Amino acid sequence: MAQNGPIRDDICKKFPTFGVMEFFSSTGFYCLAIVVAMALLGVLLHQAPPKPAETYVLRLQLLPGDAAASEQLVMRVLPDGTTLLEHSGIVAPADAAINLVAERRGDRVAIVEKYAHGAALSSGMVAWRGIAQLGFLGKGRTAVRFESEVTGAWCTLAVLNVEGYAASSPMSL
């Protein structure tokens, strides 16, 4: 060992990076590399906290509809960026008042159609076509789930918020 000492010192003087290169083959370097890699993966894979839900309550404007029409949901994007929702094939009492309760989380919207609280419902059933204007959909693509507590039907569709875009979906029981 005493012989290797001066030779090693001589090599280190001629090649100053020899001592640094030796560090890369040590156990300490590999332990440090693993810890840094795990920390980097933790930062990269960390999910952002979910956005809080936004809730909107809208009144559905009821217009006379066709009793023979199948139940369908149509969403059209207007030039001002709002979306027109049209639900055809609703069969409800003549004096019904219907609300839409929409919950938005990021690019997903869940809309529930229900009778307005306190509405006096008569027994005479009439065919309606409901219209509402949605001004809360963001730019880009939005996944919409629509449930009707009035008719018991539901549907899903995707809406691209660009002028002139229209999407429709039949309602399923």
XYZ file of N, CA and C in Angstrom:
519
model
N 0.807 -1.183 0.000
C 0.000 0.000 0.000
C 0.855 1.253 0.000
N 1.972 1.153 0.642
C 2.841 2.326 0.678
C 3.375 2.626 -0.701
N 3.560 1.572 -1.504
C 4.056 1.809 -2.860
C 3.012 2.484 -3.727
N 1.768 2.137 -3.549
C 0.713 2.697 -4.389
C 0.434 4.159 -4.066
N 0.755 4.579 -2.884
C 0.498 5.960 -2.484
C 1.181 6.974 -3.368
N 2.529 6.908 -3.543
C 3.197 7.897 -4.393
C 2.754 7.792 -5.851
N 2.463 6.595 -6.311
C 2.026 6.444 -7.706
C 0.662 7.105 -7.873
N -0.178 6.881 -6.927
C -1.513 7.478 -6.991
C -1.409 8.988 -6.938
N -0.592 9.513 -6.051
C -0.411 10.961 -5.978
C 0.132 11.509 -7.285
N 1.027 10.766 -7.888
C 1.608 11.182 -9.159
C 0.533 11.211 -10.255
N -0.334 10.196 -10.262
C -1.419 10.151 -11.259
C -2.386 11.302 -11.026
N -2.707 11.588 -9.776
C -3.647 12.669 -9.471
C -3.084 14.026 -9.878
N -1.749 14.178 -9.786
C -1.145 15.440 -10.210
C -1.212 15.581 -11.727
N -0.977 14.485 -12.449
C -1.019 14.540 -13.908
C -2.454 14.639 -14.424
N -3.390 13.937 -13.766
C -4.798 13.924 -14.176
C -5.649 14.416 -13.009
N -5.889 15.718 -12.900
C -6.606 16.252 -11.742
C -8.051 15.753 -11.616
N -8.648 15.263 -12.674
C -10.039 14.796 -12.577
C -10.132 13.362 -12.094
N -9.012 12.691 -11.893
C -9.019 11.298 -11.470
C -9.780 11.122 -10.148
N -9.592 12.006 -9.191
C -10.275 11.925 -7.895
C -11.762 12.167 -8.030
N -12.143 13.063 -8.925
C -13.557 13.353 -9.158
C -14.218 12.152 -9.828
N -13.542 11.543 -10.786
C -14.101 10.394 -11.492
C -14.292 9.209 -10.540
N -13.457 9.107 -9.575
C -13.561 8.031 -8.598
C -14.858 8.152 -7.795
N -15.342 9.377 -7.576
C -16.584 9.612 -6.842
C -17.776 8.967 -7.560
N -17.779 8.976 -8.896
C -18.896 8.444 -9.667
C -19.024 6.924 -9.569
N -18.016 6.249 -9.100
C -18.113 4.803 -8.924
C -18.313 4.430 -7.460
N -18.554 5.422 -6.608
C -18.722 5.127 -5.184
C -20.186 4.843 -4.851
N -20.399 4.188 -3.729
C -21.742 3.869 -3.253
C -22.501 5.145 -2.898
N -21.809 6.111 -2.348
C -22.435 7.389 -1.972
C -23.065 8.088 -3.175
N -22.392 8.037 -4.314
C -22.924 8.675 -5.519
C -24.233 8.014 -5.938
N -24.267 6.682 -5.929
C -25.478 5.986 -6.367
C -26.636 6.195 -5.393
N -26.363 6.270 -4.107
C -27.417 6.563 -3.126
C -27.977 7.964 -3.354
N -27.087 8.917 -3.574
C -27.506 10.283 -3.845
C -28.308 10.363 -5.146
N -27.889 9.643 -6.170
C -28.590 9.646 -7.457
C -29.998 9.075 -7.313
N -30.170 8.031 -6.522
C -31.488 7.430 -6.317
C -32.403 8.392 -5.570
N -31.893 9.039 -4.544
C -32.704 9.994 -3.775
C -33.138 11.161 -4.666
N -32.236 11.688 -5.480
C -32.566 12.799 -6.381
C -33.600 12.341 -7.417
N -33.453 11.152 -7.965
C -34.404 10.631 -8.947
C -35.787 10.456 -8.334
N -35.862 9.957 -7.106
C -37.154 9.784 -6.443
C -37.804 11.132 -6.165
N -37.024 12.113 -5.741
C -37.571 13.445 -5.491
C -38.087 14.062 -6.788
N -37.372 13.893 -7.864
C -37.780 14.424 -9.163
C -39.073 13.760 -9.638
N -39.171 12.451 -9.479
C -40.412 11.750 -9.838
C -41.582 12.224 -8.981
N -41.346 12.444 -7.709
C -42.402 12.941 -6.829
C -42.919 14.295 -7.268
N -42.033 15.178 -7.683
C -42.435 16.506 -8.149
C -43.194 16.402 -9.470
N -42.709 15.580 -10.386
C -43.333 15.465 -11.699
C -44.685 14.769 -11.655
N -44.873 13.800 -10.791
C -46.100 13.027 -10.741
C -47.115 13.556 -9.734
N -46.793 14.616 -9.029
C -47.703 15.187 -8.048
C -48.914 15.782 -8.753
N -50.110 15.373 -8.353
C -51.323 15.886 -8.971
C -51.678 17.236 -8.377
N -52.192 18.098 -9.238
C -52.656 19.401 -8.779
C -53.924 19.199 -7.951
N -54.145 20.040 -6.957
C -55.371 19.898 -6.169
C -56.590 20.133 -7.069
N -57.684 19.396 -6.832
C -58.862 19.565 -7.693
C -59.450 20.964 -7.551
N -59.966 21.457 -8.669
C -60.591 22.773 -8.646
C -61.922 22.661 -7.908
N -62.308 23.716 -7.193
C -63.595 23.651 -6.509
C -64.736 23.651 -7.537
N -65.813 23.005 -7.184
C -66.966 22.942 -8.080
C -67.695 24.276 -8.087
N -68.193 24.639 -9.257
C -69.027 25.826 -9.403
C -70.441 25.331 -9.684
N -71.428 25.847 -8.953
C -72.810 25.413 -9.122
C -73.650 26.560 -9.665
N -74.446 26.250 -10.679
C -75.327 27.237 -11.300
C -76.745 26.682 -11.303
N -77.730 27.550 -11.028
C -79.134 27.166 -11.088
C -79.791 28.050 -12.137
N -80.418 27.411 -13.132
C -81.047 28.126 -14.240
C -82.487 27.657 -14.389
N -83.358 28.538 -14.841
C -84.740 28.159 -15.127
C -84.819 27.706 -16.574
N -85.450 26.568 -16.808
C -85.655 26.049 -18.152
C -86.912 26.706 -18.712
N -86.764 27.382 -19.839
C -87.915 28.012 -20.479
C -88.675 26.932 -21.246
N -89.942 26.735 -20.885
C -90.747 25.682 -21.502
C -91.572 26.253 -22.644
N -91.450 25.602 -23.806
C -92.209 25.970 -24.991
C -93.027 24.756 -25.412
N -94.164 24.972 -26.074
C -94.956 23.825 -26.525
C -94.114 22.907 -27.414
N -94.247 21.610 -27.185
C -93.460 20.641 -27.936
C -94.330 19.645 -28.664
N -93.702 18.755 -29.364
C -94.383 17.716 -30.123
C -94.481 16.464 -29.255
N -95.710 15.972 -29.052
C -95.914 14.804 -28.186
C -95.298 13.546 -28.787
N -95.161 13.500 -30.111
C -94.611 12.305 -30.757
C -93.087 12.334 -30.850
N -92.476 13.459 -30.503
C -91.019 13.589 -30.633
C -90.310 12.728 -29.596
N -89.194 12.127 -30.017
C -88.396 11.352 -29.069
C -87.594 12.321 -28.207
N -87.262 11.858 -27.016
C -86.537 12.720 -26.078
C -85.081 12.848 -26.527
N -84.631 14.089 -26.683
C -83.290 14.353 -27.204
C -82.744 15.636 -26.588
N -81.415 15.693 -26.463
C -80.733 16.886 -25.980
C -79.857 17.423 -27.106
N -79.975 18.727 -27.382
C -79.178 19.392 -28.408
C -78.495 20.587 -27.751
N -77.194 20.739 -27.995
C -76.445 21.891 -27.486
C -75.778 22.577 -28.667
N -76.023 23.904 -28.789
C -75.464 24.705 -29.876
C -74.682 25.859 -29.286
N -73.522 26.150 -29.876
C -72.709 27.281 -29.423
C -73.082 28.496 -30.270
N -73.440 29.563 -29.585
C -73.855 30.803 -30.248
C -72.639 31.688 -30.538
N -72.797 32.694 -31.413
C -71.661 33.567 -31.760
C -71.021 34.288 -30.569
N -71.800 34.560 -29.510
C -71.235 35.266 -28.352
C -70.514 34.327 -27.380
N -70.445 33.016 -27.690
C -69.725 32.066 -26.849
C -70.595 31.338 -25.846
N -71.854 31.736 -25.700
C -72.751 31.007 -24.809
C -73.282 29.770 -25.536
N -73.808 28.834 -24.779
C -74.309 27.587 -25.346
C -75.806 27.496 -25.109
N -76.545 27.192 -26.167
C -77.987 27.028 -26.083
C -78.291 25.548 -25.891
N -78.954 25.220 -24.792
C -79.335 23.849 -24.489
C -80.808 23.695 -24.828
N -81.138 22.674 -25.594
C -82.530 22.409 -25.951
C -82.854 20.953 -25.645
N -83.835 20.760 -24.778
C -84.276 19.416 -24.388
C -85.676 19.226 -24.953
N -85.812 18.365 -25.948
C -87.118 18.123 -26.555
C -87.664 16.788 -26.067
N -88.992 16.659 -26.156
C -89.630 15.413 -25.754
C -89.956 15.334 -24.277
N -90.025 16.455 -23.584
C -90.377 16.459 -22.160
C -91.893 16.328 -22.045
N -92.343 15.420 -21.218
C -93.769 15.301 -20.903
C -93.895 15.602 -19.414
N -94.576 16.727 -19.111
C -94.674 17.198 -17.730
C -96.030 17.873 -17.536
N -96.409 18.125 -16.289
C -97.686 18.798 -16.028
C -97.752 20.167 -16.711
N -98.981 20.606 -16.984
C -99.195 21.862 -17.699
C -98.657 23.076 -16.924
N -98.672 23.009 -15.603
C -98.203 24.151 -14.805
C -96.794 23.918 -14.224
N -96.029 23.084 -14.877
C -94.694 22.736 -14.360
C -93.720 23.899 -14.505
N -92.819 23.989 -13.555
C -91.672 24.903 -13.620
C -90.442 24.026 -13.397
N -89.500 24.094 -14.325
C -88.351 23.190 -14.279
C -87.065 23.989 -14.194
N -86.181 23.564 -13.298
C -84.865 24.189 -13.134
C -83.769 23.255 -13.642
N -82.651 23.849 -14.006
C -81.432 23.104 -14.307
C -80.425 23.439 -13.218
N -79.861 22.422 -12.604
C -78.799 22.615 -11.622
C -77.532 22.055 -12.253
N -76.581 22.943 -12.526
C -75.351 22.543 -13.210
C -74.176 22.676 -12.257
N -73.349 21.637 -12.210
C -72.130 21.654 -11.398
C -70.941 21.484 -12.338
N -70.051 22.453 -12.321
C -68.896 22.451 -13.215
C -67.619 22.231 -12.425
N -66.833 21.257 -12.856
C -65.502 20.979 -12.291
C -64.535 20.895 -13.453
N -63.776 21.933 -13.662
C -62.812 21.955 -14.759
C -63.514 21.846 -16.098
N -63.216 20.784 -16.844
C -63.818 20.613 -18.166
C -64.960 19.598 -18.145
N -65.535 19.353 -16.971
C -66.672 18.432 -16.841
C -67.850 19.171 -16.220
N -69.026 18.958 -16.810
C -70.243 19.593 -16.315
C -71.305 18.524 -16.124
N -71.938 18.526 -14.964
C -73.067 17.640 -14.677
C -74.300 18.516 -14.520
N -75.316 18.264 -15.358
C -76.541 19.065 -15.329
C -77.681 18.150 -14.914
N -78.449 18.588 -13.901
C -79.610 17.838 -13.433
C -80.840 18.711 -13.656
N -81.811 18.144 -14.339
C -83.072 18.831 -14.620
C -84.081 18.359 -13.587
N -84.693 19.295 -12.846
C -85.646 18.903 -11.804
C -86.756 19.935 -11.690
N -87.860 19.495 -11.105
C -88.968 20.424 -10.882
C -88.538 21.504 -9.913
N -89.016 22.721 -10.145
C -88.726 23.829 -9.235
C -89.410 23.554 -7.908
N -88.741 23.883 -6.815
C -89.273 23.635 -5.479
C -90.550 24.448 -5.271
N -91.561 23.796 -4.777
C -92.796 24.494 -4.459
C -93.745 24.637 -5.633
N -93.434 24.070 -6.779
C -94.332 24.178 -7.925
C -95.532 23.263 -7.700
N -96.728 23.805 -7.926
C -97.945 23.013 -7.797
C -98.146 22.258 -9.099
N -98.097 20.938 -9.032
C -98.173 20.125 -10.242
C -99.579 19.549 -10.401
N -100.211 19.907 -11.516
C -101.537 19.367 -11.808
C -101.390 17.999 -12.471
N -102.487 17.355 -12.709
C -102.412 16.012 -13.282
C -102.386 16.012 -14.803
N -102.698 17.123 -15.467
C -102.716 17.174 -16.928
C -101.307 17.216 -17.501
N -100.918 16.176 -18.232
C -99.566 16.093 -18.798
C -99.543 16.704 -20.200
N -98.492 17.480 -20.477
C -98.351 18.189 -21.741
C -96.938 17.952 -22.277
N -96.798 17.963 -23.605
C -95.475 17.828 -24.224
C -94.802 19.192 -24.260
N -93.525 19.224 -23.853
C -92.771 20.473 -23.794
C -91.441 20.324 -24.529
N -90.899 21.478 -24.855
C -89.531 21.600 -25.363
C -88.884 22.659 -24.486
N -87.824 22.299 -23.776
C -87.180 23.221 -22.840
C -85.919 23.828 -23.426
N -85.730 25.139 -23.182
C -84.557 25.856 -23.680
C -83.917 26.625 -22.529
N -82.587 26.592 -22.486
C -81.832 27.382 -21.512
C -80.521 27.817 -22.154
N -80.019 28.954 -21.716
C -78.756 29.466 -22.239
C -77.687 29.324 -21.153
N -76.600 28.607 -21.494
C -75.516 28.348 -20.547
C -74.347 29.269 -20.869
N -74.008 30.134 -19.950
C -72.911 31.071 -20.172
C -71.649 30.721 -19.409
N -71.615 29.564 -18.761
C -70.488 29.218 -17.889
C -69.542 28.181 -18.470
N -69.813 27.688 -19.676
C -68.897 26.704 -20.264
C -67.629 27.406 -20.716
N -66.495 26.835 -20.381
C -65.216 27.440 -20.733
C -64.848 27.182 -22.179
N -63.749 27.769 -22.583
C -63.233 27.541 -23.934
C -62.753 26.104 -24.056
N -62.805 25.587 -25.270
C -62.317 24.235 -25.505
C -63.412 23.202 -25.352
N -63.013 21.969 -25.132
C -63.925 20.830 -25.056
C -64.455 20.668 -23.637
N -65.754 20.387 -23.534
C -66.393 20.162 -22.244
C -67.188 18.862 -22.309
N -66.998 17.998 -21.336
C -67.777 16.758 -21.227
C -69.026 17.065 -20.405
N -70.202 16.762 -20.959
C -71.476 17.094 -20.314
C -72.230 15.814 -20.002
N -72.696 15.705 -18.762
C -73.609 14.615 -18.364
C -74.907 15.289 -17.968
N -75.998 14.898 -18.624
C -77.304 15.504 -18.409
C -78.244 14.439 -17.852
N -78.857 14.729 -16.709
C -79.824 13.825 -16.085
C -81.131 14.576 -15.892
N -82.221 13.935 -16.241
C -83.535 14.544 -16.064
C -84.304 13.777 -14.996
N -84.545 14.432 -13.861
C -85.382 13.829 -12.823
C -86.849 13.926 -13.208
N -87.149 14.804 -14.161
C -88.528 14.979 -14.624
C -88.959 13.771 -15.445
N -88.117 13.321 -16.366
C -88.470 12.216 -17.256
C -87.765 10.910 -16.887
N -86.738 10.968 -16.059
C -86.002 9.774 -15.670
C -84.961 9.343 -16.693
N -84.660 10.187 -17.673
C -83.702 9.846 -18.721
C -82.390 10.594 -18.509
N -81.347 10.154 -19.222
C -80.031 10.781 -19.108
C -79.279 10.640 -20.427
N -78.215 11.422 -20.583
C -77.335 11.290 -21.746
C -75.996 11.957 -21.434
N -75.012 11.648 -22.241
C -73.708 12.307 -22.154
C -73.326 12.780 -23.544
N -72.593 13.876 -23.598
C -72.086 14.371 -24.870
C -70.920 15.303 -24.612
N -70.165 15.548 -25.661
C -69.023 16.464 -25.580
C -69.344 17.697 -26.414
N -69.033 18.866 -25.872
C -69.303 20.123 -26.558
C -67.980 20.849 -26.752
N -67.739 21.282 -27.963
C -66.562 22.078 -28.282
C -67.028 23.520 -28.381
N -66.547 24.378 -27.498
C -67.052 25.747 -27.424
C -66.418 26.633 -28.493
N -66.846 26.423 -29.733
C -66.468 27.289 -30.858
C -67.752 27.649 -31.599
N -67.795 28.833 -32.125
C -69.001 29.346 -32.775
C -69.528 28.380 -33.836
N -70.829 28.114 -33.763
C -71.474 27.269 -34.756
C -71.457 25.780 -34.443
N -70.752 25.356 -33.416
C -70.685 23.923 -33.090
C -72.030 23.470 -32.496
N -72.477 22.295 -32.895
C -73.705 21.717 -32.354
C -73.470 20.239 -32.067
N -74.034 19.777 -30.962
C -73.939 18.365 -30.589
C -75.309 17.925 -30.109
N -75.683 16.702 -30.437
C -76.961 16.180 -29.985
C -76.785 14.752 -29.509
N -77.702 14.338 -28.640
C -77.650 12.984 -28.106
C -79.067 12.557 -27.706
N -79.462 11.341 -28.071
C -80.762 10.842 -27.603
C -80.683 10.535 -26.110
N -81.802 10.707 -25.438
C -81.851 10.447 -24.004
C -82.108 8.950 -23.784
N -81.430 8.365 -22.802
C -81.572 6.951 -22.460
C -82.286 6.827 -21.129
N -83.074 5.775 -20.995
C -83.756 5.525 -19.720
C -82.907 4.675 -18.825
